[in-house]
């Protein structure tokens, strides 16, 4: 074989590998998206046909999962009503609350460590160690504690756990952003008459806002997609992922259509958030501060 | 009265003594330069004055008040940081306005704006007010940093090598501007630099700092004519002073400084006792490059040296000469073309020479006194 053919072969192999990877990556998203728009006859076919694309596009799955109208039943049987809206709202509150909590505590901690080496040399690492085990390992004690504190099955109880679990990530991400900001900028603000808190709020935080936005997105995605903690710490007040898992009916077992519809809805908030803070997801703000 | 007084200030970082028992008094409205090599402790000195560093020992007084323990924002001191430390996310106008916003009581927006414009006009950065630091040239950033320090009326201003990032031309221009600025401001100004030309041209008084210790504090003329020690003499002047190791020898009750090729006789009375103490250990002769004369200027000197290198600078020429295995630099007027490897008659003008003792301290500065006499040739064997 000539070397030209060999190189052509390599190119083909590369394209194939990428294509295979993309299929594995994108197929679930494709299937969820299309399934969300299929009528029940297509997502649960009785005759074994595979519907790659919906033949009969419908919004009935969304209508059913959000309980915003009459779907006309399934195969003539009227299903028990389904309503994911409260669970979505609970997910939003717990996710956003946990994110804010982690951001406030984590950012202040990271600043203290970055500027004053608060807690000593090993402090950052010991904070990260809190994440060296999966949260589920301690969920049973938390369950007892939360029951005792009457935080079990509450949204704010969940937000607290989310905040605690994502706090180490915030510390580590923000620490690297703060470390990049020259010490003299904070000192200049002190000389200009700021209080210590003023230095942080007026001089440092505006500089770290890109890092803050990136961190916020990352942490929110973690909280928003949590399943296992919410499963353990809630009962009646389920979050959306738990709710999604439990959409079943007496007649058909798992209701794939409404599940796909809810799944699609759950993809939206991180996407919207990412679009909003997109321009902050770049670095390079500190350029020009310092003479090198 | 806003003078600055440091009293036995020391500061240590781990094993490094950044400031070692520094005592200084900077007078009201003085232009005070601190000159020293890298790592001398210059920045640490300024940071101690403004309160960003807390001395391990000693006190800092501003305008007669002990401020050693007070916050930087409460000292009425402005500073231009060595690395400028502009707020990169804020426009030039916001950078300049920031210190005004932190003032209490806070001036009105109109007042702040007027002040920002006034400073911008003074520093000729008015057209840049809406830009961010990233979009400024080095010289423009430097001006903004100076503006941010000046925008609030303080008693004392500290400048940490404010011109070091600029190219030579802009530097000379800014130097003249700074001098002008200080005269108009009528403020006490402490200015750190490692460039002796800057210090000589700007300062009312110069402090040479090295190894965290104050070596000498005096006027620019004085520091050139009567350096306190070898280190100060070496810091001031470019190319630096030639230092020639000599032996102290006594012949028939006559004291002289001997070297393989030259001998200094007729030592002044005042130097005899300190030099006699150096017998055996030796002393150092300091001759500035501008006091080394070559060729026709050397008259009938019997001392001849080989030319190693020639650096024509335009208004003057630096000639490197070999004197008994040592390189001696001469600063000569232009016009004569010296060639490497040629042997030239050399003479020293000892009217500006210095003699340093074994510990580096100055034993004698001629300062116009022509009593030192140079004998050429190997000293007679005893
Ligand atoms: N925060 C610090 N931690 C440890 N060592 C320090 C610190 N600040 C300064 N030093 C050390 O103290 C000494 C004096 O530093 P300083 O910055 O005052 O020197 P400088 O004269 O300003 O030097 P340069 O001309 O390079 O700016 C140096 O050896 C420096 O390494
Ligand atoms: Mg410095």
XYZ file of C-alpha atoms in Angstrom, chain B residues 44-187:
144
model
C 9.273 47.128 52.235
C 10.249 50.581 53.498
C 7.363 52.245 51.621
C 4.921 49.530 52.689
C 5.905 50.114 56.303
C 5.290 53.839 55.947
C 1.831 53.376 54.460
C 0.877 50.551 56.817
C 0.672 47.533 54.515
C 3.563 45.994 56.421
C 3.863 46.021 60.171
C 7.425 46.474 61.402
C 8.737 43.904 63.867
C 10.306 46.729 65.823
C 10.451 50.505 65.734
C 7.895 53.241 65.110
C 6.602 55.238 62.144
C 5.515 58.829 62.685
C 3.704 61.011 60.167
C 3.286 64.676 60.958
C 4.322 64.043 64.531
C 1.735 61.320 65.142
C 2.706 57.751 65.833
C 0.876 55.734 63.142
C 2.697 52.433 63.627
C -0.464 50.465 64.352
C -3.041 52.348 62.266
C -4.817 51.252 59.079
C -3.370 52.261 55.663
C -6.533 54.157 54.742
C -6.260 56.315 57.847
C -2.732 57.631 57.340
C -3.328 60.258 54.654
C -0.645 58.714 52.515
C -0.963 57.988 48.805
C 1.085 55.378 46.982
C 1.978 54.400 43.428
C 2.686 50.682 43.568
C 5.732 49.229 41.883
C 3.451 47.097 39.696
C 0.792 49.853 39.480
C -2.112 47.613 40.634
C -4.791 49.414 38.641
C -8.323 48.028 38.872
C -8.471 46.156 35.553
C -12.271 45.955 35.413
C -12.735 49.703 35.861
C -12.270 52.472 33.319
C -9.615 55.103 33.839
C -12.277 57.506 35.134
C -13.510 54.896 37.618
C -9.960 54.060 38.670
C -9.343 57.717 39.410
C -12.714 58.182 41.068
C -12.498 55.109 43.287
C -10.438 56.695 46.095
C -12.819 59.665 46.138
C -15.846 57.390 46.556
C -14.267 55.786 49.626
C -13.731 59.137 51.306
C -15.942 60.040 54.231
C -17.850 62.226 53.950
C -18.165 61.183 50.348
C -17.906 64.081 47.901
C -20.871 64.562 45.560
C -20.784 63.012 42.091
C -20.211 66.434 40.540
C -17.322 67.180 42.869
C -15.772 63.805 42.195
C -16.116 64.247 38.483
C -14.521 67.675 38.594
C -11.586 66.366 40.603
C -11.062 63.415 38.260
C -10.993 65.763 35.282
C -8.578 68.089 37.020
C -6.136 65.264 37.718
C -6.592 63.842 34.215
C -5.748 67.224 32.752
C -2.710 67.553 34.988
C -1.395 64.167 33.843
C -2.604 64.583 30.267
C -4.779 61.478 30.291
C -8.107 63.217 29.637
C -8.741 61.465 26.301
C -8.293 58.080 27.994
C -10.933 58.410 30.696
C -13.280 55.839 29.186
C -10.700 53.174 28.474
C -9.746 50.203 30.575
C -6.164 49.611 31.733
C -5.747 46.713 29.289
C -6.122 49.170 26.423
C -3.459 51.613 27.581
C 0.231 51.818 26.823
C 2.768 51.347 29.612
C 3.328 55.067 29.967
C -0.385 55.795 30.067
C -0.959 53.171 32.738
C 1.830 54.705 34.738
C 0.133 58.076 34.592
C -3.191 56.605 35.639
C -1.516 54.978 38.629
C 0.074 58.285 39.572
C -3.299 59.983 39.085
C -5.056 57.503 41.357
C -2.525 58.285 44.074
C -2.802 62.049 43.618
C -6.568 62.325 43.240
C -7.066 62.494 46.978
C -5.265 65.236 48.806
C -2.829 63.493 51.075
C 0.040 64.846 53.104
C 2.585 62.362 51.868
C 2.954 60.523 48.573
C 5.011 57.406 48.008
C 6.271 56.422 44.559
C 7.705 52.943 44.075
C 9.902 52.959 40.946
C 7.159 54.678 38.971
C 9.238 55.091 35.833
C 10.938 51.728 35.649
C 8.634 50.292 32.961
C 9.029 53.201 30.572
C 11.439 53.457 27.696
C 14.377 55.793 28.057
C 12.882 58.747 26.224
C 9.557 58.765 28.028
C 11.406 58.308 31.264
C 13.395 61.491 30.870
C 10.229 63.341 29.936
C 8.258 61.960 32.898
C 11.161 62.732 35.207
C 10.987 66.395 34.358
C 7.205 66.308 34.764
C 7.433 64.692 38.177
C 9.859 67.318 39.389
C 7.519 70.001 38.154
C 4.546 68.238 39.717
C 6.184 68.026 43.114
C 6.992 71.708 43.115
C 3.352 72.517 42.358
C 1.904 70.013 44.801
C 3.966 71.232 47.730
C 3.788 67.795 49.304
